[in-house]
Amino acid sequence: KADAGEVSRNDFPAGFVFGVATSAYQVEGATNEDGKGDSIWDVFSRTKGNIKDGSNGDIAVDQYHRYKEDVELIAKLGFGAYRFSISWSRIFPDGFGNKVNEKGIVYYNHLIDYLLKKGIQPYVTLYHWDLPYTLHEFVGGWLSEKVVEYFALYAEVCFARFGDRVKHWMTINEPLQTAINGYSIGIFAPGRHDNPYKEPYLAAHYQILAHAAAVDVYRKKFKATQGGEIGLVVDCEWAEAFSDKEQDKIAVERRLDFQLGWFLDPIFYGDYPAVMRERLGDHLPQFTQREKKLLRNSVDFVGLNHYTSRLIAHATCATEGPFYEVQELERIVNWQGGDLIGERAASDWLYIVPWGLRKVLNYIAQKYKNPPIYVTENGMDDEEKETAIINEFLSDEKRVEYFKGYLGAVAQAIRDGVDIRGYFAWSFLDNFEWAQGYTKRFGLVYVDYKDGLKRYPKSSALWFSHFLKGKSVHEEN
Ligand code: PNW
């Protein structure tokens, strides 16, 4: 509770950016319109048994047709930025990069232009999990080196077509989640799980190289004229030692190396963390000298997605699957006294631990040369209930407390000296929550799935709006 006190806009520097975030497959819908090709998520979610409520993103919250209304609402609430992603298969329907689908370009041009017209800066992610399906089926997806070049081609078209107006680029969203959920556990597209000791490390490797290739294109061909910045988005839970035992403290370091160092070490130091090499041997791919050079300093900023924290204990028989088995550790949610690390949200992985964010931010600053950081996602969810009335969702006091706590933690980290440039709440509105379908609601804005996808700002959206207009939280009532 200590940092949940009186957070105010004045605790943040003048140029600090506040925004809301979404991703293409989760909000756009129109998955087969205007020449868009299928992505691995289109195919995955159409397959029975993969999505909890049997749903998919075919309509999602229909932002493709309602972008104007959505942009107006973002502006009205007072946010200065919108983080969204571009659907690769809208630009190159088969991913091969032969022929640009102009209708896809038109959509993002409209979105970007309307954002700018309303005074909102676009923060654009090139890849938020929706790989063109053909690249998976015929090229091997993230297990294939070839995808690196296709990604660079796609990125180049985005820079060329949108870079005159987009000044903040993110290459890839959470390569960790794709590697583990997509290629080890198989609960995300493309749903692979047969080779969990090898494939996740290949899938991560080529995502890292794809990131570096896209940044190289930006810096060589566009940066000088367009003057934007480009980074990678990683996700990281805070890892707190379960006990004072030396073994648990070392397990914490291992955990952070396997979650964050996996991606940031190559970028800041040119290679994977030593502990990953020790434990994975030849299952961990090697970077060539040329690749190491390309990787080093290949970000202008680090994007951090952060939701929750875990207690970490050394464990020789880990129960959470192969990824944790090689790390020999366990993630625990109860202190030894039995109390939860924090209150649980709706998702079974999401516990509310504001101080964890301050610690992750300080950890990144210390370990990776104090880079500029954006918190690119932070938020919590509510459980969908068939019987609930809208008002139960609209008075989301728990989410208000969540934001107060986590924003307070960001403000603390700024006072600690961490170079944080902005904060994006996940999510602008309720949307397709991947394998959970529409059973989880992360939005600041409620979407009525039973009545024409109407949007209703929740209390958290109104609280944020007051916060952004500089009123202290106590003036609110
Ligand atoms: C993020 N974890 O993924 C994604 O970027 C979003 O698209 C997604 O909707 C959001 O979080 C909520 O799930 C994560 O287990 C999923 O720590 C799980 C974790 C972290 C990030």
Short mmCIF file of C-alpha atoms and ligand atoms in Angstrom, two decimals:
data_model
loop_
_atom_site.label_atom_id
_atom_site.label_comp_id
_atom_site.label_asym_id
_atom_site.label_seq_id
_atom_site.Cartn_x
_atom_site.Cartn_y
_atom_site.Cartn_z
CA LYS A 1 0.00 0.00 0.00
CA ALA A 2 2.94 2.32 0.64
CA ASP A 3 3.20 3.52 -2.95
CA ALA A 4 -0.54 3.60 -3.65
CA GLY A 5 -0.91 7.03 -2.06
CA GLU A 6 -1.24 10.26 -3.91
CA VAL A 7 0.14 9.75 -7.34
CA SER A 8 -0.40 12.78 -9.55
CA ARG A 9 0.52 13.93 -13.04
CA ASN A 10 3.08 16.23 -11.43
CA ASP A 11 5.12 13.24 -10.28
CA PHE A 12 6.09 12.75 -13.92
CA PRO A 13 8.29 14.96 -16.12
CA ALA A 14 6.55 17.40 -18.47
CA GLY A 15 7.29 15.45 -21.66
CA PHE A 16 6.27 12.10 -20.20
CA VAL A 17 3.92 10.24 -22.54
CA PHE A 18 0.70 8.63 -21.33
CA GLY A 19 -1.11 6.33 -23.71
CA VAL A 20 -3.30 3.28 -24.15
CA ALA A 21 -2.36 0.11 -26.01
CA THR A 22 -3.94 -2.60 -28.17
CA SER A 23 -2.83 -5.03 -30.88
CA ALA A 24 -4.19 -5.70 -34.36
CA TYR A 25 -5.62 -9.20 -33.98
CA GLN A 26 -7.14 -8.39 -30.60
CA VAL A 27 -9.16 -5.38 -31.77
CA GLU A 28 -9.40 -4.94 -35.54
CA GLY A 29 -11.68 -7.73 -36.75
CA ALA A 30 -12.22 -7.62 -40.54
CA THR A 31 -9.80 -10.53 -40.77
CA ASN A 32 -10.82 -11.37 -44.34
CA GLU A 33 -11.53 -7.91 -45.63
CA ASP A 34 -9.78 -5.73 -48.17
CA GLY A 35 -7.31 -8.37 -49.23
CA LYS A 36 -5.92 -9.33 -45.82
CA GLY A 37 -4.32 -12.79 -45.73
CA ASP A 38 -4.64 -15.25 -42.85
CA SER A 39 -2.22 -15.06 -39.96
CA ILE A 40 -1.25 -17.93 -37.66
CA TRP A 41 -3.76 -16.55 -35.14
CA ASP A 42 -6.60 -16.68 -37.68
CA VAL A 43 -5.88 -20.34 -38.27
CA PHE A 44 -5.15 -21.17 -34.65
CA SER A 45 -8.31 -19.61 -33.25
CA ARG A 46 -10.53 -21.20 -35.89
CA THR A 47 -9.33 -24.59 -34.72
CA LYS A 48 -11.66 -26.14 -32.19
CA GLY A 49 -10.34 -26.42 -28.64
CA ASN A 50 -7.69 -23.72 -28.86
CA ILE A 51 -9.74 -20.81 -27.53
CA LYS A 52 -11.56 -21.09 -24.22
CA ASP A 53 -14.95 -19.80 -25.39
CA GLY A 54 -14.57 -21.10 -28.94
CA SER A 55 -14.32 -17.53 -30.22
CA ASN A 56 -11.89 -15.83 -32.59
CA GLY A 57 -10.84 -12.38 -33.77
CA ASP A 58 -12.94 -12.29 -36.95
CA ILE A 59 -14.93 -9.37 -35.59
CA ALA A 60 -13.11 -8.69 -32.33
CA VAL A 61 -14.17 -5.17 -31.33
CA ASP A 62 -14.36 -4.07 -34.95
CA GLN A 63 -11.81 -1.28 -34.69
CA TYR A 64 -11.17 -1.65 -38.42
CA HIS A 65 -14.54 -0.02 -39.01
CA ARG A 66 -14.75 2.06 -35.82
CA TYR A 67 -11.30 3.58 -35.64
CA LYS A 68 -12.67 7.11 -35.78
CA GLU A 69 -14.96 6.61 -32.81
CA ASP A 70 -12.09 4.95 -30.92
CA VAL A 71 -9.59 7.69 -31.68
CA GLU A 72 -12.10 10.31 -30.58
CA LEU A 73 -12.59 8.50 -27.29
CA ILE A 74 -8.83 8.23 -26.68
CA ALA A 75 -8.57 11.96 -27.30
CA LYS A 76 -11.55 12.77 -25.10
CA LEU A 77 -10.06 10.83 -22.21
CA GLY A 78 -6.92 12.91 -22.57
CA PHE A 79 -4.30 10.36 -23.59
CA GLY A 80 -1.46 11.66 -25.72
CA ALA A 81 -0.49 8.43 -27.45
CA TYR A 82 -1.95 5.24 -28.88
CA ARG A 83 0.12 2.07 -29.14
CA PHE A 84 -1.33 -0.23 -31.80
CA SER A 85 0.14 -2.88 -34.06
CA ILE A 86 0.11 -3.35 -37.81
CA SER A 87 -1.21 -6.62 -39.16
CA TRP A 88 1.59 -7.99 -41.36
CA SER A 89 -0.83 -9.97 -43.53
CA ARG A 90 -2.82 -6.82 -44.31
CA ILE A 91 0.31 -5.36 -45.89
CA PHE A 92 1.67 -8.58 -47.41
CA PRO A 93 -1.21 -11.09 -47.49
CA ASP A 94 1.11 -14.07 -47.97
CA GLY A 95 4.08 -12.57 -46.17
CA PHE A 96 6.44 -13.00 -49.08
CA GLY A 97 6.86 -9.33 -49.75
CA ASN A 98 6.18 -9.40 -53.48
CA LYS A 99 3.17 -7.19 -53.73
CA VAL A 100 1.91 -4.60 -51.27
CA ASN A 101 -1.81 -4.76 -50.52
CA GLU A 102 -2.67 -1.08 -50.98
CA LYS A 103 -5.96 -1.39 -49.12
CA GLY A 104 -4.04 -2.37 -46.01
CA ILE A 105 -1.86 0.71 -46.39
CA VAL A 106 -4.96 2.87 -46.75
CA TYR A 107 -6.40 1.61 -43.46
CA TYR A 108 -3.31 2.44 -41.43
CA ASN A 109 -2.94 5.78 -43.22
CA HIS A 110 -6.45 6.69 -42.13
CA LEU A 111 -5.81 5.57 -38.56
CA ILE A 112 -2.49 7.42 -38.30
CA ASP A 113 -3.83 10.58 -39.90
CA TYR A 114 -6.85 10.65 -37.64
CA LEU A 115 -4.72 10.11 -34.53
CA LEU A 116 -2.47 13.01 -35.49
CA LYS A 117 -5.45 15.18 -36.29
CA LYS A 118 -6.71 14.56 -32.75
CA GLY A 119 -3.30 15.29 -31.24
CA ILE A 120 -2.42 11.67 -30.43
CA GLN A 121 1.03 10.26 -31.20
CA PRO A 122 1.06 6.83 -32.90
CA TYR A 123 3.38 4.26 -31.25
CA VAL A 124 3.48 1.42 -33.71
CA THR A 125 4.36 -2.24 -33.14
CA LEU A 126 5.30 -4.10 -36.31
CA TYR A 127 4.69 -7.57 -34.95
CA HIS A 128 2.22 -8.48 -32.23
CA TRP A 129 2.01 -12.26 -32.79
CA ASP A 130 0.12 -12.42 -36.09
CA LEU A 131 2.60 -14.01 -38.51
CA PRO A 132 1.27 -14.43 -42.07
CA TYR A 133 0.12 -18.05 -42.15
CA THR A 134 1.93 -18.88 -45.39
CA LEU A 135 5.24 -17.99 -43.79
CA HIS A 136 4.51 -20.54 -41.10
CA GLU A 137 3.17 -23.23 -43.40
CA PHE A 138 5.64 -23.01 -46.27
CA VAL A 139 8.72 -21.40 -44.79
CA GLY A 140 8.75 -22.75 -41.24
CA GLY A 141 7.67 -19.64 -39.36
CA TRP A 142 9.90 -18.47 -36.53
CA LEU A 143 11.86 -21.71 -36.72
CA SER A 144 13.28 -20.60 -40.04
CA GLU A 145 16.07 -18.15 -40.71
CA LYS A 146 14.25 -17.05 -43.89
CA VAL A 147 11.55 -15.27 -41.91
CA VAL A 148 14.18 -12.75 -40.81
CA GLU A 149 14.46 -11.39 -44.36
CA TYR A 150 10.72 -11.37 -44.90
CA PHE A 151 10.28 -9.39 -41.71
CA ALA A 152 12.88 -6.87 -42.84
CA LEU A 153 11.03 -6.45 -46.17
CA TYR A 154 7.76 -5.89 -44.36
CA ALA A 155 9.34 -3.46 -41.91
CA GLU A 156 10.87 -1.49 -44.78
CA VAL A 157 7.48 -1.00 -46.41
CA CYS A 158 6.03 0.22 -43.11
CA PHE A 159 8.87 2.71 -42.59
CA ALA A 160 8.60 3.91 -46.21
CA ARG A 161 4.83 4.33 -46.15
CA PHE A 162 4.14 5.45 -42.58
CA GLY A 163 7.47 6.76 -41.30
CA ASP A 164 6.84 10.32 -42.43
CA ARG A 165 4.26 10.44 -39.61
CA VAL A 166 5.19 7.59 -37.24
CA LYS A 167 8.16 8.54 -35.04
CA HIS A 168 8.03 5.69 -32.51
CA TRP A 169 8.47 2.13 -33.73
CA MET A 170 8.55 -1.17 -31.90
CA THR A 171 9.71 -4.20 -33.84
CA ILE A 172 8.41 -7.25 -31.97
CA ASN A 173 6.07 -7.62 -29.01
CA GLU A 174 7.15 -10.07 -26.30
CA PRO A 175 9.29 -12.57 -28.18
CA LEU A 176 9.30 -14.58 -24.94
CA GLN A 177 5.56 -15.28 -25.09
CA THR A 178 5.80 -16.43 -28.70
CA ALA A 179 8.74 -18.67 -27.85
CA ILE A 180 7.22 -20.27 -24.75
CA ASN A 181 3.47 -20.20 -25.35
CA GLY A 182 3.77 -20.70 -29.12
CA TYR A 183 6.64 -23.19 -29.32
CA SER A 184 6.94 -24.88 -25.92
CA ILE A 185 3.53 -25.08 -24.26
CA GLY A 186 1.52 -24.63 -27.44
CA ILE A 187 -1.33 -22.56 -25.99
CA PHE A 188 -0.66 -19.71 -28.44
CA ALA A 189 -0.30 -19.83 -32.22
CA PRO A 190 1.26 -21.72 -33.88
CA GLY A 191 0.50 -24.19 -31.08
CA ARG A 192 3.71 -26.23 -31.11
CA HIS A 193 4.82 -28.27 -28.10
CA ASP A 194 6.61 -31.40 -29.32
CA ASN A 195 10.15 -30.13 -29.02
CA PRO A 196 10.14 -27.85 -25.98
CA TYR A 197 13.86 -28.13 -25.31
CA LYS A 198 14.81 -26.80 -28.69
CA GLU A 199 12.13 -24.96 -30.64
CA PRO A 200 11.52 -22.07 -28.23
CA TYR A 201 15.20 -21.17 -28.44
CA LEU A 202 15.14 -21.23 -32.24
CA ALA A 203 11.93 -19.19 -32.37
CA ALA A 204 13.45 -16.62 -30.03
CA HIS A 205 16.70 -16.57 -31.99
CA TYR A 206 15.06 -15.66 -35.28
CA GLN A 207 12.79 -13.11 -33.64
CA ILE A 208 15.88 -11.43 -32.17
CA LEU A 209 17.60 -11.45 -35.56
CA ALA A 210 14.43 -10.18 -37.25
CA HIS A 211 14.37 -7.31 -34.76
CA ALA A 212 18.00 -6.47 -35.52
CA ALA A 213 17.43 -6.66 -39.29
CA ALA A 214 14.47 -4.27 -39.12
CA VAL A 215 16.41 -1.80 -36.97
CA ASP A 216 19.30 -1.97 -39.43
CA VAL A 217 16.96 -1.08 -42.30
CA TYR A 218 15.49 1.81 -40.31
CA ARG A 219 18.85 3.23 -39.36
CA LYS A 220 20.42 2.86 -42.81
CA LYS A 221 17.55 4.07 -44.94
CA PHE A 222 15.09 6.10 -42.89
CA LYS A 223 16.38 7.42 -39.59
CA ALA A 224 18.30 10.35 -41.05
CA THR A 225 15.32 11.69 -42.98
CA GLN A 226 12.48 10.60 -40.69
CA GLY A 227 14.16 11.14 -37.34
CA GLY A 228 12.17 8.56 -35.37
CA GLU A 229 13.17 6.05 -32.71
CA ILE A 230 12.90 2.27 -32.67
CA GLY A 231 12.94 -0.38 -29.94
CA LEU A 232 11.94 -3.88 -28.89
CA VAL A 233 9.15 -4.80 -26.47
CA VAL A 234 10.00 -7.38 -23.81
CA ASP A 235 7.84 -8.66 -20.98
CA CYS A 236 9.12 -9.26 -17.50
CA GLU A 237 7.58 -10.27 -14.21
CA TRP A 238 9.50 -9.19 -11.15
CA ALA A 239 11.25 -12.15 -9.48
CA GLU A 240 11.54 -11.93 -5.71
CA ALA A 241 13.52 -14.54 -3.77
CA PHE A 242 11.24 -16.92 -1.86
CA SER A 243 13.69 -17.04 1.07
CA ASP A 244 17.06 -15.71 2.23
CA LYS A 245 18.74 -18.91 1.09
CA GLU A 246 21.61 -18.36 -1.32
CA GLN A 247 20.10 -20.93 -3.70
CA ASP A 248 16.89 -18.94 -4.03
CA LYS A 249 18.76 -15.71 -4.66
CA ILE A 250 20.74 -17.37 -7.43
CA ALA A 251 17.52 -18.81 -8.84
CA VAL A 252 16.16 -15.25 -9.04
CA GLU A 253 19.13 -14.20 -11.18
CA ARG A 254 18.61 -17.22 -13.39
CA ARG A 255 14.96 -16.43 -13.78
CA LEU A 256 15.68 -12.83 -14.81
CA ASP A 257 18.33 -14.01 -17.28
CA PHE A 258 15.96 -16.54 -18.85
CA GLN A 259 13.13 -14.05 -19.07
CA LEU A 260 14.80 -10.69 -19.82
CA GLY A 261 18.49 -11.41 -20.45
CA TRP A 262 17.49 -13.86 -23.18
CA PHE A 263 16.52 -10.83 -25.30
CA LEU A 264 18.33 -7.86 -23.78
CA ASP A 265 21.78 -9.45 -23.35
CA PRO A 266 22.18 -10.02 -27.12
CA ILE A 267 21.09 -6.43 -27.72
CA PHE A 268 23.26 -4.78 -25.10
CA TYR A 269 26.16 -7.23 -24.90
CA GLY A 270 26.06 -9.19 -28.16
CA ASP A 271 25.27 -12.67 -26.79
CA TYR A 272 22.94 -14.77 -24.66
CA PRO A 273 23.44 -14.85 -20.86
CA ALA A 274 26.15 -17.33 -19.82
CA VAL A 275 23.72 -19.26 -17.64
CA MET A 276 21.53 -20.01 -20.66
CA ARG A 277 24.51 -21.38 -22.58
CA GLU A 278 25.49 -23.52 -19.56
CA ARG A 279 22.08 -25.03 -19.20
CA LEU A 280 21.01 -25.36 -22.83
CA GLY A 281 24.27 -26.16 -24.59
CA ASP A 282 23.73 -26.72 -28.29
CA HIS A 283 20.01 -26.21 -28.01
CA LEU A 284 20.76 -22.51 -27.76
CA PRO A 285 21.69 -21.20 -31.23
CA GLN A 286 24.88 -19.19 -31.81
CA PHE A 287 25.18 -15.70 -33.21
CA THR A 288 27.80 -15.11 -35.90
CA GLN A 289 30.24 -12.21 -35.51
CA ARG A 290 28.29 -10.25 -38.09
CA GLU A 291 25.03 -10.84 -36.22
CA LYS A 292 26.57 -9.84 -32.91
CA LYS A 293 27.65 -6.56 -34.42
CA LEU A 294 24.20 -5.97 -35.84
CA LEU A 295 22.60 -6.74 -32.49
CA ARG A 296 24.73 -4.55 -30.27
CA ASN A 297 22.90 -1.33 -29.41
CA SER A 298 20.04 -2.19 -31.75
CA VAL A 299 17.48 -0.26 -29.68
CA ASP A 300 16.83 3.41 -29.05
CA PHE A 301 14.64 2.41 -26.11
CA VAL A 302 13.40 -0.65 -24.25
CA GLY A 303 9.65 -1.29 -24.25
CA LEU A 304 8.59 -3.11 -21.10
CA ASN A 305 5.32 -4.97 -20.69
CA HIS A 306 4.74 -5.65 -17.01
CA TYR A 307 1.74 -7.04 -15.20
CA THR A 308 2.78 -9.10 -12.19
CA SER A 309 5.46 -10.57 -9.90
CA ARG A 310 6.44 -13.96 -8.56
CA LEU A 311 8.35 -15.48 -5.68
CA ILE A 312 11.14 -17.65 -7.03
CA ALA A 313 12.55 -20.72 -5.32
CA HIS A 314 15.28 -23.08 -6.41
CA ALA A 315 13.71 -26.45 -7.27
CA THR A 316 15.28 -29.58 -8.71
CA CYS A 317 11.95 -31.00 -9.82
CA ALA A 318 10.14 -28.04 -11.27
CA THR A 319 6.43 -28.48 -11.79
CA GLU A 320 5.78 -25.78 -14.38
CA GLY A 321 7.09 -27.56 -17.49
CA PRO A 322 10.30 -27.74 -19.55
CA PHE A 323 11.10 -24.02 -19.51
CA TYR A 324 11.21 -24.01 -15.71
CA GLU A 325 12.80 -27.41 -15.53
CA VAL A 326 15.95 -26.21 -17.33
CA GLN A 327 16.03 -23.24 -14.98
CA GLU A 328 15.54 -25.47 -11.94
CA LEU A 329 13.15 -23.14 -10.26
CA GLU A 330 9.60 -22.70 -9.26
CA ARG A 331 7.35 -19.65 -9.36
CA ILE A 332 5.33 -19.30 -6.18
CA VAL A 333 2.50 -16.95 -5.28
CA ASN A 334 2.40 -17.36 -1.47
CA TRP A 335 4.88 -15.93 1.00
CA GLN A 336 6.12 -18.46 3.54
CA GLY A 337 3.58 -17.04 5.95
CA GLY A 338 0.90 -18.11 3.51
CA ASP A 339 -0.22 -14.68 2.32
CA LEU A 340 -0.55 -14.13 -1.41
CA ILE A 341 2.15 -11.99 -3.02
CA GLY A 342 -0.71 -9.71 -4.01
CA GLU A 343 -4.41 -9.84 -4.73
CA ARG A 344 -5.28 -11.88 -7.80
CA ALA A 345 -6.94 -10.33 -10.86
CA ALA A 346 -9.05 -12.52 -13.18
CA SER A 347 -6.25 -14.26 -15.09
CA ASP A 348 -4.63 -17.02 -13.08
CA TRP A 349 -1.16 -15.58 -13.74
CA LEU A 350 -1.92 -12.02 -12.70
CA TYR A 351 -1.29 -10.95 -9.09
CA ILE A 352 -1.31 -7.28 -8.17
CA VAL A 353 2.15 -6.28 -6.90
CA PRO A 354 2.90 -2.61 -7.65
CA TRP A 355 6.34 -2.59 -5.99
CA GLY A 356 7.45 -5.26 -8.49
CA LEU A 357 7.34 -2.75 -11.32
CA ARG A 358 9.67 -0.36 -9.50
CA LYS A 359 12.11 -3.24 -9.03
CA VAL A 360 12.03 -4.39 -12.67
CA LEU A 361 12.60 -0.83 -13.87
CA ASN A 362 15.59 -0.41 -11.54
CA TYR A 363 16.92 -3.81 -12.56
CA ILE A 364 16.85 -2.89 -16.27
CA ALA A 365 18.50 0.47 -15.57
CA GLN A 366 21.31 -1.15 -13.60
CA LYS A 367 21.96 -4.11 -15.83
CA TYR A 368 21.50 -2.48 -19.24
CA LYS A 369 23.20 0.91 -18.98
CA ASN A 370 20.18 2.98 -17.99
CA PRO A 371 18.43 2.93 -21.37
CA PRO A 372 15.35 5.02 -22.15
CA ILE A 373 12.36 2.87 -21.17
CA TYR A 374 8.69 2.99 -22.05
CA VAL A 375 6.26 0.91 -20.05
CA THR A 376 4.44 -0.31 -23.14
CA GLU A 377 1.79 -2.38 -21.31
CA ASN A 378 0.47 -2.53 -17.75
CA GLY A 379 -3.00 -3.44 -16.58
CA MET A 380 -5.32 -6.06 -15.11
CA ASP A 381 -8.42 -7.98 -16.09
CA ASP A 382 -11.92 -8.82 -14.87
CA GLU A 383 -13.70 -12.08 -15.48
CA GLU A 384 -16.57 -12.02 -17.95
CA LYS A 385 -19.83 -13.18 -16.36
CA GLU A 386 -22.84 -14.16 -18.38
CA THR A 387 -25.22 -12.83 -15.77
CA ALA A 388 -23.44 -9.62 -14.86
CA ILE A 389 -24.95 -6.25 -15.56
CA ILE A 390 -22.81 -3.64 -17.27
CA ASN A 391 -22.58 -1.48 -14.16
CA GLU A 392 -20.67 -4.18 -12.30
CA PHE A 393 -17.93 -3.81 -14.89
CA LEU A 394 -18.12 -0.05 -15.14
CA SER A 395 -17.34 0.53 -11.46
CA ASP A 396 -13.93 -1.12 -11.65
CA GLU A 397 -12.48 0.23 -8.41
CA LYS A 398 -9.96 -2.59 -8.28
CA ARG A 399 -8.50 -1.47 -11.61
CA VAL A 400 -8.35 2.13 -10.37
CA GLU A 401 -6.31 0.91 -7.39
CA TYR A 402 -4.13 -1.12 -9.73
CA PHE A 403 -3.29 1.94 -11.82
CA LYS A 404 -2.72 4.16 -8.78
CA GLY A 405 -0.33 1.58 -7.36
CA TYR A 406 1.60 0.87 -10.54
CA LEU A 407 1.78 4.53 -11.61
CA GLY A 408 3.09 5.30 -8.14
CA ALA A 409 5.77 2.66 -8.69
CA VAL A 410 6.76 4.24 -12.01
CA ALA A 411 6.99 7.65 -10.31
CA GLN A 412 9.22 6.08 -7.60
CA ALA A 413 11.48 4.55 -10.25
CA ILE A 414 11.82 7.94 -11.94
CA ARG A 415 12.90 9.39 -8.58
CA ASP A 416 15.36 6.47 -8.31
CA GLY A 417 16.98 7.75 -11.49
CA VAL A 418 15.54 5.34 -14.06
CA ASP A 419 15.09 6.96 -17.49
CA ILE A 420 11.40 6.30 -18.13
CA ARG A 421 9.81 8.18 -21.00
CA GLY A 422 6.24 6.97 -21.08
CA TYR A 423 3.51 4.65 -19.85
CA PHE A 424 0.79 2.78 -21.78
CA ALA A 425 -2.19 1.17 -20.07
CA TRP A 426 -3.28 -2.23 -21.36
CA SER A 427 -5.80 -2.06 -22.72
CA PHE A 428 -7.71 0.83 -24.24
CA LEU A 429 -10.79 -1.37 -24.48
CA ASP A 430 -11.91 -4.92 -23.75
CA ASN A 431 -10.76 -7.21 -26.54
CA PHE A 432 -9.90 -10.70 -27.74
CA GLU A 433 -7.62 -12.00 -24.99
CA TRP A 434 -5.87 -14.74 -27.03
CA ALA A 435 -6.47 -18.26 -25.71
CA GLN A 436 -8.94 -16.83 -23.19
CA GLY A 437 -11.12 -15.42 -25.96
CA TYR A 438 -13.58 -12.85 -24.64
CA THR A 439 -13.72 -14.34 -21.13
CA LYS A 440 -11.25 -11.78 -19.75
CA ARG A 441 -11.72 -8.02 -19.87
CA PHE A 442 -8.58 -5.86 -19.71
CA GLY A 443 -10.16 -2.65 -20.97
CA LEU A 444 -10.38 0.84 -19.50
CA VAL A 445 -13.39 0.99 -21.76
CA TYR A 446 -16.12 -1.65 -21.61
CA VAL A 447 -17.28 -3.26 -24.84
CA ASP A 448 -20.81 -4.63 -24.91
CA TYR A 449 -20.46 -7.82 -26.93
CA LYS A 450 -24.18 -8.43 -26.70
CA ASP A 451 -25.25 -5.04 -27.95
CA GLY A 452 -23.51 -3.83 -31.06
CA LEU A 453 -20.05 -3.59 -29.51
CA LYS A 454 -20.98 -0.30 -27.86
CA ARG A 455 -18.17 1.31 -25.86
CA TYR A 456 -18.62 2.59 -22.27
CA PRO A 457 -15.73 4.14 -20.31
CA LYS A 458 -15.22 2.38 -16.97
CA SER A 459 -14.39 4.24 -13.75
CA SER A 460 -10.72 3.53 -14.43
CA ALA A 461 -10.90 5.43 -17.72
CA LEU A 462 -12.53 8.38 -15.94
CA TRP A 463 -10.00 8.21 -13.13
CA PHE A 464 -7.17 8.24 -15.66
CA SER A 465 -8.76 11.16 -17.42
CA HIS A 466 -8.82 13.21 -14.18
CA PHE A 467 -5.28 12.14 -13.43
CA LEU A 468 -4.09 13.30 -16.85
CA LYS A 469 -5.81 16.64 -16.48
CA GLY A 470 -3.69 17.17 -13.40
CA LYS A 471 -6.30 16.84 -10.70
CA SER A 472 -5.21 14.91 -7.66
CA VAL A 473 -7.08 11.68 -7.06
CA HIS A 474 -8.82 13.13 -4.02
CA GLU A 475 -10.46 15.90 -6.00
CA GLU A 476 -12.17 13.27 -8.05
CA ASN A 477 -15.20 12.69 -5.89
C1 PNW B 1 0.57 -9.50 -22.98
N1 PNW B 1 2.56 -13.33 -18.20
O1 PNW B 1 0.97 -10.84 -22.87
C2 PNW B 1 0.27 -9.22 -24.45
O2 PNW B 1 1.22 -8.37 -25.05
C3 PNW B 1 -1.11 -8.73 -24.72
O3 PNW B 1 -1.43 -8.87 -26.09
C4 PNW B 1 -2.09 -9.42 -23.82
O4 PNW B 1 -3.42 -9.17 -24.13
C5 PNW B 1 -1.76 -9.00 -22.40
O5 PNW B 1 -0.43 -9.28 -22.07
C6 PNW B 1 -2.65 -9.64 -21.36
O6 PNW B 1 -2.48 -11.02 -21.32
C7 PNW B 1 1.33 -11.41 -21.66
O7 PNW B 1 2.17 -14.49 -17.96
C8 PNW B 1 0.73 -12.59 -21.27
O8 PNW B 1 3.32 -12.74 -17.37
C9 PNW B 1 1.15 -13.22 -20.12
C10 PNW B 1 2.16 -12.68 -19.35
C11 PNW B 1 2.76 -11.50 -19.75
C12 PNW B 1 2.35 -10.86 -20.88
#
